[in-house]
PDB file of C-alpha atoms in Angstrom:
ATOM      1  CA  MET A   1     -18.726 -11.921  22.954  1.00 42.00           C
ATOM      2  CA  ALA A   2     -16.090 -13.869  21.933  1.00 41.00           C
ATOM      3  CA  SER A   3     -16.801 -14.121  18.354  1.00 41.00           C
ATOM      4  CA  LYS A   4     -16.942 -10.248  18.345  1.00 42.00           C
ATOM      5  CA  GLN A   5     -13.654 -10.169  19.881  1.00 43.00           C
ATOM      6  CA  GLY A   6     -12.394 -12.437  17.336  1.00 41.00           C
ATOM      7  CA  LEU A   7     -13.687 -10.361  14.350  1.00 40.00           C
ATOM      8  CA  ARG A   8     -12.192  -7.164  15.738  1.00 47.00           C
ATOM      9  CA  THR A   9      -8.854  -8.697  16.584  1.00 51.00           C
ATOM     10  CA  GLY A  10      -7.987 -10.942  13.400  1.00 82.00           C
ATOM     11  CA  PRO A  11      -8.136  -8.206  10.764  1.00 85.00           C
ATOM     12  CA  TYR A  12      -5.788  -6.216  12.539  1.00 87.00           C
ATOM     13  CA  ALA A  13      -3.560  -9.052  12.877  1.00 88.00           C
ATOM     14  CA  LEU A  14      -3.732  -9.464   9.127  1.00 88.00           C
ATOM     15  CA  LEU A  15      -3.342  -5.758   8.510  1.00 90.00           C
ATOM     16  CA  SER A  16      -0.040  -5.894  10.671  1.00 91.00           C
ATOM     17  CA  VAL A  17       1.422  -8.560   8.474  1.00 92.00           C
ATOM     18  CA  THR A  18       0.433  -6.275   5.387  1.00 92.00           C
ATOM     19  CA  MET A  19       2.130  -3.393   6.955  1.00 91.00           C
ATOM     20  CA  VAL A  20       5.565  -5.733   7.664  1.00 93.00           C
ATOM     21  CA  LEU A  21       5.385  -6.667   3.990  1.00 94.00           C
ATOM     22  CA  TRP A  22       4.946  -3.281   2.638  1.00 91.00           C
ATOM     23  CA  GLY A  23       7.300  -1.687   5.222  1.00 91.00           C
ATOM     24  CA  SER A  24      10.042  -4.031   3.651  1.00 93.00           C
ATOM     25  CA  ALA A  25       9.247  -3.462   0.163  1.00 93.00           C
ATOM     26  CA  PHE A  26      10.469   0.055   0.023  1.00 91.00           C
ATOM     27  CA  SER A  27      14.174  -0.892   0.710  1.00 90.00           C
ATOM     28  CA  SER A  28      13.457  -3.949  -1.718  1.00 93.00           C
ATOM     29  CA  SER A  29      12.112  -1.665  -4.333  1.00 93.00           C
ATOM     30  CA  LYS A  30      14.961   0.795  -4.235  1.00 90.00           C
ATOM     31  CA  SER A  31      17.548  -2.331  -4.817  1.00 92.00           C
ATOM     32  CA  VAL A  32      15.820  -3.392  -7.762  1.00 95.00           C
ATOM     33  CA  VAL A  33      15.404   0.343  -9.023  1.00 94.00           C
ATOM     34  CA  ASP A  34      18.992   0.673  -8.710  1.00 91.00           C
ATOM     35  CA  HIS A  35      19.747  -1.952 -11.497  1.00 95.00           C
ATOM     36  CA  VAL A  36      16.704  -1.324 -13.684  1.00 96.00           C
ATOM     37  CA  PRO A  37      14.729   1.507 -15.208  1.00 96.00           C
ATOM     38  CA  HIS A  38      11.855   2.453 -12.564  1.00 96.00           C
ATOM     39  CA  THR A  39       8.957   1.423 -15.176  1.00 96.00           C
ATOM     40  CA  VAL A  40      10.714  -2.147 -15.287  1.00 97.00           C
ATOM     41  CA  ALA A  41      10.949  -2.468 -11.728  1.00 96.00           C
ATOM     42  CA  ALA A  42       7.307  -1.461 -11.278  1.00 96.00           C
ATOM     43  CA  LEU A  43       6.424  -4.320 -13.985  1.00 96.00           C
ATOM     44  CA  LEU A  44       8.460  -6.890 -12.348  1.00 96.00           C
ATOM     45  CA  ARG A  45       6.583  -6.246  -9.156  1.00 94.00           C
ATOM     46  CA  PHE A  46       2.969  -6.276 -10.209  1.00 93.00           C
ATOM     47  CA  GLY A  47       3.329  -8.615 -13.360  1.00 95.00           C
ATOM     48  CA  GLY A  48       4.803 -11.241 -11.132  1.00 94.00           C
ATOM     49  CA  GLY A  49       2.170 -10.347  -8.587  1.00 93.00           C
ATOM     50  CA  ALA A  50      -0.639 -10.700 -11.163  1.00 94.00           C
ATOM     51  CA  LEU A  51       0.633 -14.112 -12.169  1.00 94.00           C
ATOM     52  CA  ALA A  52       0.939 -15.254  -8.392  1.00 92.00           C
ATOM     53  CA  LEU A  53      -2.865 -14.368  -7.739  1.00 91.00           C
ATOM     54  CA  LEU A  54      -4.050 -15.885 -11.139  1.00 92.00           C
ATOM     55  CA  LEU A  55      -2.687 -19.042 -10.076  1.00 90.00           C
ATOM     56  CA  ALA A  56      -4.040 -18.776  -6.696  1.00 87.00           C
ATOM     57  CA  VAL A  57      -7.723 -17.967  -8.129  1.00 86.00           C
ATOM     58  CA  ARG A  58      -7.322 -21.280 -10.439  1.00 84.00           C
ATOM     59  CA  VAL A  59      -6.225 -23.405  -7.490  1.00 83.00           C
ATOM     60  CA  SER A  60      -8.757 -22.183  -4.889  1.00 73.00           C
ATOM     61  CA  GLY A  61     -11.563 -20.395  -7.055  1.00 59.00           C
ATOM     62  CA  ASP A  62     -15.076 -21.828  -7.175  1.00 54.00           C
ATOM     63  CA  ARG A  63     -16.249 -22.163 -11.026  1.00 52.00           C
ATOM     64  CA  ARG A  64     -19.781 -21.726  -9.968  1.00 49.00           C
ATOM     65  CA  ARG A  65     -18.858 -18.048  -8.690  1.00 55.00           C
ATOM     66  CA  THR A  66     -16.669 -17.226 -11.723  1.00 54.00           C
ATOM     67  CA  GLY A  67     -19.667 -15.622 -13.605  1.00 54.00           C
ATOM     68  CA  GLU A  68     -21.002 -13.686 -10.685  1.00 51.00           C
ATOM     69  CA  ALA A  69     -17.335 -12.373 -10.055  1.00 56.00           C
ATOM     70  CA  ALA A  70     -16.891 -11.261 -13.376  1.00 61.00           C
ATOM     71  CA  ARG A  71     -19.955  -8.948 -13.389  1.00 63.00           C
ATOM     72  CA  HIS A  72     -18.496  -7.218 -10.350  1.00 69.00           C
ATOM     73  CA  GLY A  73     -14.864  -7.326 -11.559  1.00 79.00           C
ATOM     74  CA  TRP A  74     -14.937  -4.169 -13.503  1.00 84.00           C
ATOM     75  CA  ARG A  75     -14.984  -2.139 -10.205  1.00 84.00           C
ATOM     76  CA  ALA A  76     -11.775  -3.710  -9.157  1.00 87.00           C
ATOM     77  CA  ALA A  77     -10.215  -3.488 -12.420  1.00 89.00           C
ATOM     78  CA  LEU A  78     -10.989   0.372 -12.396  1.00 89.00           C
ATOM     79  CA  ALA A  79      -9.332   0.565  -8.784  1.00 89.00           C
ATOM     80  CA  GLY A  80      -6.479  -1.293  -9.956  1.00 91.00           C
ATOM     81  CA  VAL A  81      -5.852   1.654 -12.367  1.00 93.00           C
ATOM     82  CA  LEU A  82      -5.404   3.895  -9.142  1.00 91.00           C
ATOM     83  CA  GLY A  83      -3.905   1.444  -6.559  1.00 91.00           C
ATOM     84  CA  VAL A  84      -1.763  -0.392  -8.936  1.00 93.00           C
ATOM     85  CA  PHE A  85      -0.802   1.528 -11.854  1.00 96.00           C
ATOM     86  CA  ALA A  86      -1.063   5.302 -10.926  1.00 96.00           C
ATOM     87  CA  TYR A  87       0.269   4.540  -7.538  1.00 95.00           C
ATOM     88  CA  ASN A  88       3.272   2.457  -8.698  1.00 95.00           C
ATOM     89  CA  ALA A  89       4.028   4.509 -11.636  1.00 95.00           C
ATOM     90  CA  PHE A  90       4.435   7.510  -9.170  1.00 96.00           C
ATOM     91  CA  PHE A  91       6.075   5.338  -6.352  1.00 95.00           C
ATOM     92  CA  PHE A  92       9.059   3.699  -8.656  1.00 96.00           C
ATOM     93  CA  TRP A  93       9.490   6.948 -10.417  1.00 96.00           C
ATOM     94  CA  GLY A  94       9.974   8.783  -7.176  1.00 94.00           C
ATOM     95  CA  LEU A  95      12.386   6.037  -5.804  1.00 92.00           C
ATOM     96  CA  SER A  96      14.724   6.663  -8.820  1.00 92.00           C
ATOM     97  CA  LEU A  97      14.899  10.396  -7.510  1.00 89.00           C
ATOM     98  CA  ALA A  98      14.460  10.310  -3.678  1.00 83.00           C
ATOM     99  CA  PRO A  99      15.711   7.818  -0.834  1.00 80.00           C
ATOM    100  CA  SER A 100      13.378   5.163   0.073  1.00 85.00           C
ATOM    101  CA  LEU A 101      13.422   6.442   3.574  1.00 81.00           C
ATOM    102  CA  ASP A 102      11.351   9.375   2.297  1.00 80.00           C
ATOM    103  CA  ALA A 103       8.695   7.070   0.522  1.00 86.00           C
ATOM    104  CA  GLY A 104       8.628   5.141   3.761  1.00 85.00           C
ATOM    105  CA  ILE A 105       7.422   8.332   5.631  1.00 80.00           C
ATOM    106  CA  LEU A 106       5.373  10.235   3.160  1.00 82.00           C
ATOM    107  CA  ILE A 107       3.431   7.541   1.664  1.00 88.00           C
ATOM    108  CA  PRO A 108       1.996   5.741   4.817  1.00 84.00           C
ATOM    109  CA  VAL A 109       1.622   8.657   6.934  1.00 79.00           C
ATOM    110  CA  MET A 110       0.017  10.785   4.297  1.00 80.00           C
ATOM    111  CA  SER A 111      -2.597   8.103   2.823  1.00 82.00           C
ATOM    112  CA  PRO A 112      -4.503   7.542   6.211  1.00 78.00           C
ATOM    113  CA  VAL A 113      -4.524  11.182   6.587  1.00 77.00           C
ATOM    114  CA  ILE A 114      -5.779  11.924   3.085  1.00 82.00           C
ATOM    115  CA  THR A 115      -8.378   9.169   3.924  1.00 80.00           C
ATOM    116  CA  SER A 116      -9.544  10.142   7.177  1.00 75.00           C
ATOM    117  CA  ALA A 117      -9.955  13.917   6.243  1.00 74.00           C
ATOM    118  CA  PHE A 118     -12.214  12.910   3.142  1.00 80.00           C
ATOM    119  CA  LEU A 119     -14.516  10.687   5.063  1.00 77.00           C
ATOM    120  CA  LEU A 120     -14.513  13.515   7.872  1.00 71.00           C
ATOM    121  CA  VAL A 121     -15.541  16.134   5.353  1.00 73.00           C
ATOM    122  CA  VAL A 122     -18.088  14.345   3.688  1.00 75.00           C
ATOM    123  CA  ARG A 123     -19.469  13.165   7.180  1.00 66.00           C
ATOM    124  CA  ARG A 124     -19.088   9.516   6.553  1.00 68.00           C
ATOM    125  CA  GLU A 125     -17.024   9.295   9.863  1.00 65.00           C
ATOM    126  CA  ARG A 126     -17.441  11.254  13.224  1.00 68.00           C
ATOM    127  CA  ALA A 127     -14.304  12.646  14.601  1.00 67.00           C
ATOM    128  CA  SER A 128     -13.066  11.411  17.974  1.00 76.00           C
ATOM    129  CA  ALA A 129     -10.614  12.574  20.485  1.00 77.00           C
ATOM    130  CA  ALA A 130      -8.584   9.394  19.854  1.00 76.00           C
ATOM    131  CA  ARG A 131      -8.698   9.776  16.131  1.00 74.00           C
ATOM    132  CA  ILE A 132      -7.519  13.525  16.008  1.00 78.00           C
ATOM    133  CA  ALA A 133      -4.704  12.685  18.644  1.00 82.00           C
ATOM    134  CA  GLY A 134      -3.707   9.654  16.559  1.00 77.00           C
ATOM    135  CA  LEU A 135      -3.657  11.619  13.366  1.00 75.00           C
ATOM    136  CA  GLY A 136      -1.728  14.508  14.827  1.00 83.00           C
ATOM    137  CA  THR A 137       0.812  12.523  16.778  1.00 84.00           C
ATOM    138  CA  GLY A 138       1.536  10.248  13.607  1.00 77.00           C
ATOM    139  CA  LEU A 139       2.082  13.590  11.400  1.00 79.00           C
ATOM    140  CA  ALA A 140       4.340  14.965  14.265  1.00 85.00           C
ATOM    141  CA  GLY A 141       6.254  11.721  14.212  1.00 79.00           C
ATOM    142  CA  ALA A 142       6.406  11.880  10.514  1.00 76.00           C
ATOM    143  CA  VAL A 143       7.742  15.671  10.612  1.00 79.00           C
ATOM    144  CA  VAL A 144      10.524  14.486  13.268  1.00 80.00           C
ATOM    145  CA  PHE A 145      11.422  11.454  11.268  1.00 70.00           C
ATOM    146  CA  PHE A 146      11.936  13.451   8.105  1.00 66.00           C
ATOM    147  CA  LEU A 147      14.203  15.945   9.840  1.00 71.00           C
ATOM    148  CA  GLY A 148      16.050  13.045  10.907  1.00 65.00           C
ATOM    149  CA  ALA A 149      16.592  11.521   7.593  1.00 57.00           C
ATOM    150  CA  GLY A 150      17.026  14.997   5.630  1.00 55.00           C
ATOM    151  CA  GLY A 151      20.793  15.333   6.522  1.00 50.00           C
ATOM    152  CA  ASN A 152      21.218  12.534   4.098  1.00 49.00           C
ATOM    153  CA  SER A 153      20.854  14.441   0.753  1.00 44.00           C
ATOM    154  CA  SER A 154      23.563  16.334  -0.782  1.00 44.00           C
ATOM    155  CA  GLY A 155      24.222  19.337  -2.963  1.00 44.00           C
ATOM    156  CA  GLY A 156      22.609  18.970  -6.520  1.00 44.00           C
ATOM    157  CA  GLY A 157      20.570  16.135  -5.351  1.00 47.00           C
ATOM    158  CA  ASP A 158      18.337  18.209  -3.214  1.00 64.00           C
ATOM    159  CA  ARG A 159      16.036  19.187  -6.431  1.00 73.00           C
ATOM    160  CA  ALA A 160      15.642  15.597  -7.467  1.00 79.00           C
ATOM    161  CA  ARG A 161      14.993  14.701  -3.869  1.00 75.00           C
ATOM    162  CA  LEU A 162      12.235  17.287  -3.827  1.00 75.00           C
ATOM    163  CA  ALA A 163      10.616  16.086  -7.052  1.00 84.00           C
ATOM    164  CA  GLY A 164      10.927  12.427  -5.651  1.00 86.00           C
ATOM    165  CA  ASP A 165       9.039  13.407  -2.627  1.00 83.00           C
ATOM    166  CA  ALA A 166       6.336  15.279  -4.703  1.00 86.00           C
ATOM    167  CA  LEU A 167       5.756  11.967  -6.589  1.00 93.00           C
ATOM    168  CA  PHE A 168       5.471  10.122  -3.219  1.00 92.00           C
ATOM    169  CA  LEU A 169       2.866  12.349  -2.330  1.00 87.00           C
ATOM    170  CA  LEU A 170       0.887  11.725  -5.568  1.00 94.00           C
ATOM    171  CA  SER A 171       1.398   8.095  -4.613  1.00 95.00           C
ATOM    172  CA  ALA A 172      -0.310   8.535  -1.170  1.00 91.00           C
ATOM    173  CA  LEU A 173      -3.284  10.265  -2.864  1.00 92.00           C
ATOM    174  CA  CYS A 174      -3.861   7.590  -5.229  1.00 94.00           C
ATOM    175  CA  TRP A 175      -3.520   5.028  -2.240  1.00 89.00           C
ATOM    176  CA  ALA A 176      -6.097   6.885  -0.261  1.00 89.00           C
ATOM    177  CA  ALA A 177      -8.469   6.689  -3.278  1.00 89.00           C
ATOM    178  CA  TYR A 178      -7.855   3.091  -3.517  1.00 88.00           C
ATOM    179  CA  THR A 179      -8.483   2.371  -0.110  1.00 84.00           C
ATOM    180  CA  LEU A 180     -11.869   4.528  -0.214  1.00 86.00           C
ATOM    181  CA  ALA A 181     -12.982   2.542  -3.019  1.00 85.00           C
ATOM    182  CA  GLY A 182     -12.255  -0.795  -1.148  1.00 78.00           C
ATOM    183  CA  PRO A 183     -15.618  -1.336   0.407  1.00 77.00           C
ATOM    184  CA  ARG A 184     -17.431  -0.596  -3.076  1.00 78.00           C
ATOM    185  CA  VAL A 185     -15.153  -2.793  -4.771  1.00 78.00           C
ATOM    186  CA  LEU A 186     -15.601  -5.950  -2.582  1.00 72.00           C
ATOM    187  CA  ALA A 187     -19.553  -5.485  -2.925  1.00 75.00           C
ATOM    188  CA  GLY A 188     -20.591  -8.788  -4.672  1.00 73.00           C
ATOM    189  CA  ILE A 189     -16.961 -10.404  -5.052  1.00 82.00           C
ATOM    190  CA  GLU A 190     -14.553 -12.127  -2.552  1.00 82.00           C
ATOM    191  CA  PRO A 191     -11.189 -10.338  -1.734  1.00 83.00           C
ATOM    192  CA  LEU A 192      -9.097 -12.736  -3.559  1.00 85.00           C
ATOM    193  CA  ARG A 193     -10.713 -12.133  -7.254  1.00 86.00           C
ATOM    194  CA  ALA A 194     -11.113  -8.410  -6.471  1.00 87.00           C
ATOM    195  CA  THR A 195      -7.395  -8.205  -5.809  1.00 87.00           C
ATOM    196  CA  THR A 196      -6.695 -10.338  -8.826  1.00 90.00           C
ATOM    197  CA  TYR A 197      -8.840  -8.121 -10.993  1.00 91.00           C
ATOM    198  CA  ALA A 198      -7.116  -4.808  -9.816  1.00 91.00           C
ATOM    199  CA  THR A 199      -3.568  -6.219 -10.005  1.00 92.00           C
ATOM    200  CA  CYS A 200      -4.104  -7.467 -13.425  1.00 94.00           C
ATOM    201  CA  ALA A 201      -5.560  -4.344 -14.618  1.00 94.00           C
ATOM    202  CA  GLY A 202      -2.839  -2.238 -13.093  1.00 95.00           C
ATOM    203  CA  ALA A 203      -0.041  -4.718 -14.367  1.00 96.00           C
ATOM    204  CA  VAL A 204      -1.154  -4.415 -18.103  1.00 96.00           C
ATOM    205  CA  LEU A 205      -0.848  -0.830 -17.841  1.00 96.00           C
ATOM    206  CA  LEU A 206       2.419  -0.940 -16.057  1.00 96.00           C
ATOM    207  CA  ALA A 207       3.525  -3.286 -18.870  1.00 97.00           C
ATOM    208  CA  VAL A 208       2.554  -0.625 -21.543  1.00 97.00           C
ATOM    209  CA  ILE A 209       4.704   2.082 -20.179  1.00 97.00           C
ATOM    210  CA  ALA A 210       7.411  -0.318 -19.466  1.00 97.00           C
ATOM    211  CA  VAL A 211       7.930  -1.349 -22.934  1.00 97.00           C
ATOM    212  CA  PRO A 212      10.166   1.441 -24.326  1.00 96.00           C
ATOM    213  CA  ASP A 213      12.551   0.671 -21.374  1.00 96.00           C
ATOM    214  CA  LEU A 214      12.663  -3.078 -21.694  1.00 96.00           C
ATOM    215  CA  PRO A 215      15.843  -2.988 -24.376  1.00 95.00           C
ATOM    216  CA  GLU A 216      18.000  -1.050 -21.839  1.00 94.00           C
ATOM    217  CA  VAL A 217      17.813  -3.978 -19.416  1.00 95.00           C
ATOM    218  CA  ARG A 218      20.822  -6.508 -19.746  1.00 93.00           C
ATOM    219  CA  TRP A 219      18.998  -9.382 -18.281  1.00 94.00           C
ATOM    220  CA  GLY A 220      21.889 -11.847 -18.141  1.00 93.00           C
ATOM    221  CA  GLU A 221      24.120  -9.202 -16.068  1.00 94.00           C
ATOM    222  CA  LEU A 222      21.572  -8.796 -13.280  1.00 95.00           C
ATOM    223  CA  PRO A 223      22.814  -9.909  -9.771  1.00 95.00           C
ATOM    224  CA  ALA A 224      21.072 -12.721  -8.152  1.00 95.00           C
ATOM    225  CA  GLY A 225      19.834 -10.058  -5.561  1.00 93.00           C
ATOM    226  CA  VAL A 226      17.826  -8.352  -7.986  1.00 95.00           C
ATOM    227  CA  TRP A 227      15.856 -11.317  -8.921  1.00 95.00           C
ATOM    228  CA  LEU A 228      15.256 -12.460  -5.396  1.00 95.00           C
ATOM    229  CA  ASN A 229      14.115  -8.965  -4.365  1.00 95.00           C
ATOM    230  CA  ALA A 230      11.919  -9.068  -7.461  1.00 95.00           C
ATOM    231  CA  ALA A 231      10.223 -12.254  -6.601  1.00 95.00           C
ATOM    232  CA  TYR A 232       9.891 -11.199  -2.912  1.00 95.00           C
ATOM    233  CA  LEU A 233       8.301  -8.051  -4.162  1.00 94.00           C
ATOM    234  CA  ALA A 234       5.743 -10.014  -6.541  1.00 94.00           C
ATOM    235  CA  VAL A 235       4.411 -12.861  -4.365  1.00 93.00           C
ATOM    236  CA  PHE A 236       4.593 -11.234  -0.904  1.00 94.00           C
ATOM    237  CA  ALA A 237       4.663  -7.375  -1.291  1.00 92.00           C
ATOM    238  CA  ALA A 238       2.253  -7.539  -3.958  1.00 89.00           C
ATOM    239  CA  ALA A 239       0.096 -10.512  -4.339  1.00 89.00           C
ATOM    240  CA  VAL A 240      -0.125 -11.669  -0.600  1.00 91.00           C
ATOM    241  CA  ALA A 241      -0.057  -7.781   1.028  1.00 90.00           C
ATOM    242  CA  ASN A 242      -2.559  -6.604  -1.234  1.00 84.00           C
ATOM    243  CA  LEU A 243      -5.006  -9.793  -0.677  1.00 86.00           C
ATOM    244  CA  LEU A 244      -4.649  -9.195   2.942  1.00 89.00           C
ATOM    245  CA  TYR A 245      -5.324  -5.542   2.819  1.00 85.00           C
ATOM    246  CA  TYR A 246      -8.518  -6.016   0.874  1.00 80.00           C
ATOM    247  CA  ARG A 247      -9.607  -8.583   3.653  1.00 84.00           C
ATOM    248  CA  GLY A 248      -8.856  -5.828   6.234  1.00 86.00           C
ATOM    249  CA  ILE A 249     -10.923  -3.322   4.418  1.00 82.00           C
ATOM    250  CA  ALA A 250     -13.598  -5.633   4.290  1.00 81.00           C
ATOM    251  CA  ALA A 251     -13.471  -6.324   7.950  1.00 84.00           C
ATOM    252  CA  VAL A 252     -13.071  -3.038   9.636  1.00 83.00           C
ATOM    253  CA  GLY A 253     -13.561  -0.171   6.931  1.00 80.00           C
ATOM    254  CA  PRO A 254     -11.124   2.054   5.034  1.00 76.00           C
ATOM    255  CA  ALA A 255     -10.539   4.354   7.880  1.00 70.00           C
ATOM    256  CA  SER A 256      -8.960   2.039  10.348  1.00 75.00           C
ATOM    257  CA  ALA A 257      -7.500  -0.138   7.662  1.00 79.00           C
ATOM    258  CA  SER A 258      -5.437   3.013   6.335  1.00 72.00           C
ATOM    259  CA  LEU A 259      -4.484   4.061   9.778  1.00 71.00           C
ATOM    260  CA  MET A 260      -2.436   0.888  10.179  1.00 80.00           C
ATOM    261  CA  MET A 261      -0.168   2.327   7.672  1.00 78.00           C
ATOM    262  CA  PHE A 262       1.419   4.393  10.322  1.00 74.00           C
ATOM    263  CA  LEU A 263       3.431   1.191  11.195  1.00 83.00           C
ATOM    264  CA  VAL A 264       5.046   1.087   7.840  1.00 87.00           C
ATOM    265  CA  PRO A 265       7.625   3.619   8.467  1.00 82.00           C
ATOM    266  CA  VAL A 266       9.151   2.018  11.458  1.00 82.00           C
ATOM    267  CA  VAL A 267       9.482  -1.370   9.571  1.00 89.00           C
ATOM    268  CA  ASN A 268      11.017   0.462   6.519  1.00 87.00           C
ATOM    269  CA  THR A 269      13.688   2.211   8.765  1.00 79.00           C
ATOM    270  CA  VAL A 270      14.551  -1.101  10.475  1.00 82.00           C
ATOM    271  CA  CYS A 271      14.945  -2.514   7.059  1.00 85.00           C
ATOM    272  CA  ALA A 272      16.927   0.413   5.646  1.00 78.00           C
ATOM    273  CA  THR A 273      19.120  -0.030   8.624  1.00 76.00           C
ATOM    274  CA  LEU A 274      19.866  -3.421   8.462  1.00 80.00           C
ATOM    275  CA  PHE A 275      19.876  -4.379   4.773  1.00 77.00           C
ATOM    276  CA  MET A 276      20.751  -1.252   3.041  1.00 74.00           C
ATOM    277  CA  GLY A 277      23.302   0.082   5.600  1.00 70.00           C
ATOM    278  CA  GLU A 278      21.453   3.441   6.221  1.00 63.00           C
ATOM    279  CA  SER A 279      22.059   5.288   9.456  1.00 60.00           C
ATOM    280  CA  PHE A 280      19.298   5.309  12.322  1.00 57.00           C
ATOM    281  CA  GLY A 281      20.007   8.319  14.456  1.00 65.00           C
ATOM    282  CA  GLY A 282      18.329   9.733  17.476  1.00 76.00           C
ATOM    283  CA  VAL A 283      16.149  12.196  15.785  1.00 76.00           C
ATOM    284  CA  GLN A 284      14.791   9.420  13.589  1.00 68.00           C
ATOM    285  CA  GLY A 285      14.199   7.257  16.601  1.00 74.00           C
ATOM    286  CA  ALA A 286      12.092   9.943  18.252  1.00 84.00           C
ATOM    287  CA  GLY A 287       9.946  10.243  15.280  1.00 77.00           C
ATOM    288  CA  ALA A 288       9.638   6.527  14.861  1.00 72.00           C
ATOM    289  CA  LEU A 289       8.339   6.442  18.367  1.00 81.00           C
ATOM    290  CA  LEU A 290       5.832   9.062  17.782  1.00 84.00           C
ATOM    291  CA  LEU A 291       4.629   7.146  14.752  1.00 73.00           C
ATOM    292  CA  MET A 292       4.010   4.104  16.923  1.00 70.00           C
ATOM    293  CA  ALA A 293       2.219   6.097  19.398  1.00 80.00           C
ATOM    294  CA  GLY A 294      -0.015   7.834  16.350  1.00 74.00           C
ATOM    295  CA  ALA A 295      -0.864   4.143  15.279  1.00 67.00           C
ATOM    296  CA  VAL A 296      -1.733   3.000  18.934  1.00 68.00           C
ATOM    297  CA  LEU A 297      -4.055   6.081  19.472  1.00 72.00           C
ATOM    298  CA  SER A 298      -5.852   5.671  16.128  1.00 63.00           C
ATOM    299  CA  LEU A 299      -6.512   1.909  16.572  1.00 56.00           C
ATOM    300  CA  HIS A 300      -8.672   3.124  19.815  1.00 56.00           C
ATOM    301  CA  THR A 301     -11.256   4.273  17.136  1.00 53.00           C
ATOM    302  CA  ARG A 302     -12.227   1.069  15.968  1.00 46.00           C
ATOM    303  CA  GLY A 303     -15.439   1.451  17.753  1.00 45.00           C
ATOM    304  CA  VAL A 304     -16.053   4.486  15.603  1.00 43.00           C
ATOM    305  CA  ASP A 305     -15.991   2.153  12.512  1.00 45.00           C
ATOM    306  CA  ARG A 306     -19.617   1.141  11.277  1.00 42.00           C
ATOM    307  CA  VAL A 307     -20.714  -2.474  12.015  1.00 37.00           C
ATOM    308  CA  ASN A 308     -21.522  -2.578   8.480  1.00 37.00           C
ATOM    309  CA  ALA A 309     -17.926  -2.364   7.480  1.00 41.00           C
ATOM    310  CA  ALA A 310     -17.262  -5.859   8.674  1.00 40.00           C
ATOM    311  CA  ARG A 311     -19.873  -6.968   6.026  1.00 39.00           C
ATOM    312  CA  GLY A 312     -18.056  -5.084   3.092  1.00 40.00           C
ATOM    313  CA  ILE A 313     -20.536  -2.162   3.042  1.00 35.00           C
ATOM    314  CA  ASP A 314     -19.298   1.518   2.316  1.00 38.00           C
ATOM    315  CA  ALA A 315     -19.154   3.738   5.298  1.00 34.00           C
ATOM    316  CA  SER A 316     -21.971   5.758   3.716  1.00 33.00           C
ATOM    317  CA  GLY A 317     -24.373   2.737   4.334  1.00 32.00           C
ATOM    318  CA  GLU A 318     -24.638   1.912   0.690  1.00 33.00           C
TER     319      GLU A 318
END
């Protein structure tokens, strides 16, 4: 009984840390995008993250497993095209047009909604009252929170903000697909190597689209804060967070792992208020509370997840 309890609580602690890292990354990414083109900002985050993960593999990797891991690595690399390249191409482009508050609401709320909706439609998960209530409460909180943040835009910026929000929705769709692919990616490969293959594949493609914008950057004139934020995004928000997320998927399955993302908007709002001077009004506070309630309700669905998910098996039983 004790071992089962530890198995169930440990992954959620790791996923909570992941959500804190990702929640803080929205404001941090916005501060980098304010100084360099969005394509370059994405490359700094995941190019640096790829280097950090490669170093971790070299330090802790088992050479005897290298050949076996490489045979399964192509699945992780393909997943990286969605979860690293496509997601961040849309995400950083959206950040250049819309506030980070919008990203911190739309992406973490819509990703689990899309993930759970897909699993329910294909009958890989069974609906429960707690899950439906959690999703509904989370969506309601996102709407309330968005209404509270919506007054910050001005005049001609409305069209740009709408375009940015549309890009954030595309990011959410990419992340949902990345999450759903997680159990299959982890079959036959440890999370560290899977995360490394995915991040490296995505970083290479991000580098390709960043090349035309690199000459525009005046590297010597960038403030120290930009470099510090870029380092934080690469090591913690990319390498560490993505590794912990894959470990969480392996333990609890894609549905419950994605539902933890309801915590991200709250963390993002706190960071935006403390570090970027953005206001936090009563309406936003009400939305944050609803989002938290949605997360708590959703986490009560852990018993619905298949036991095989703890072994890295797809919800379909494959």
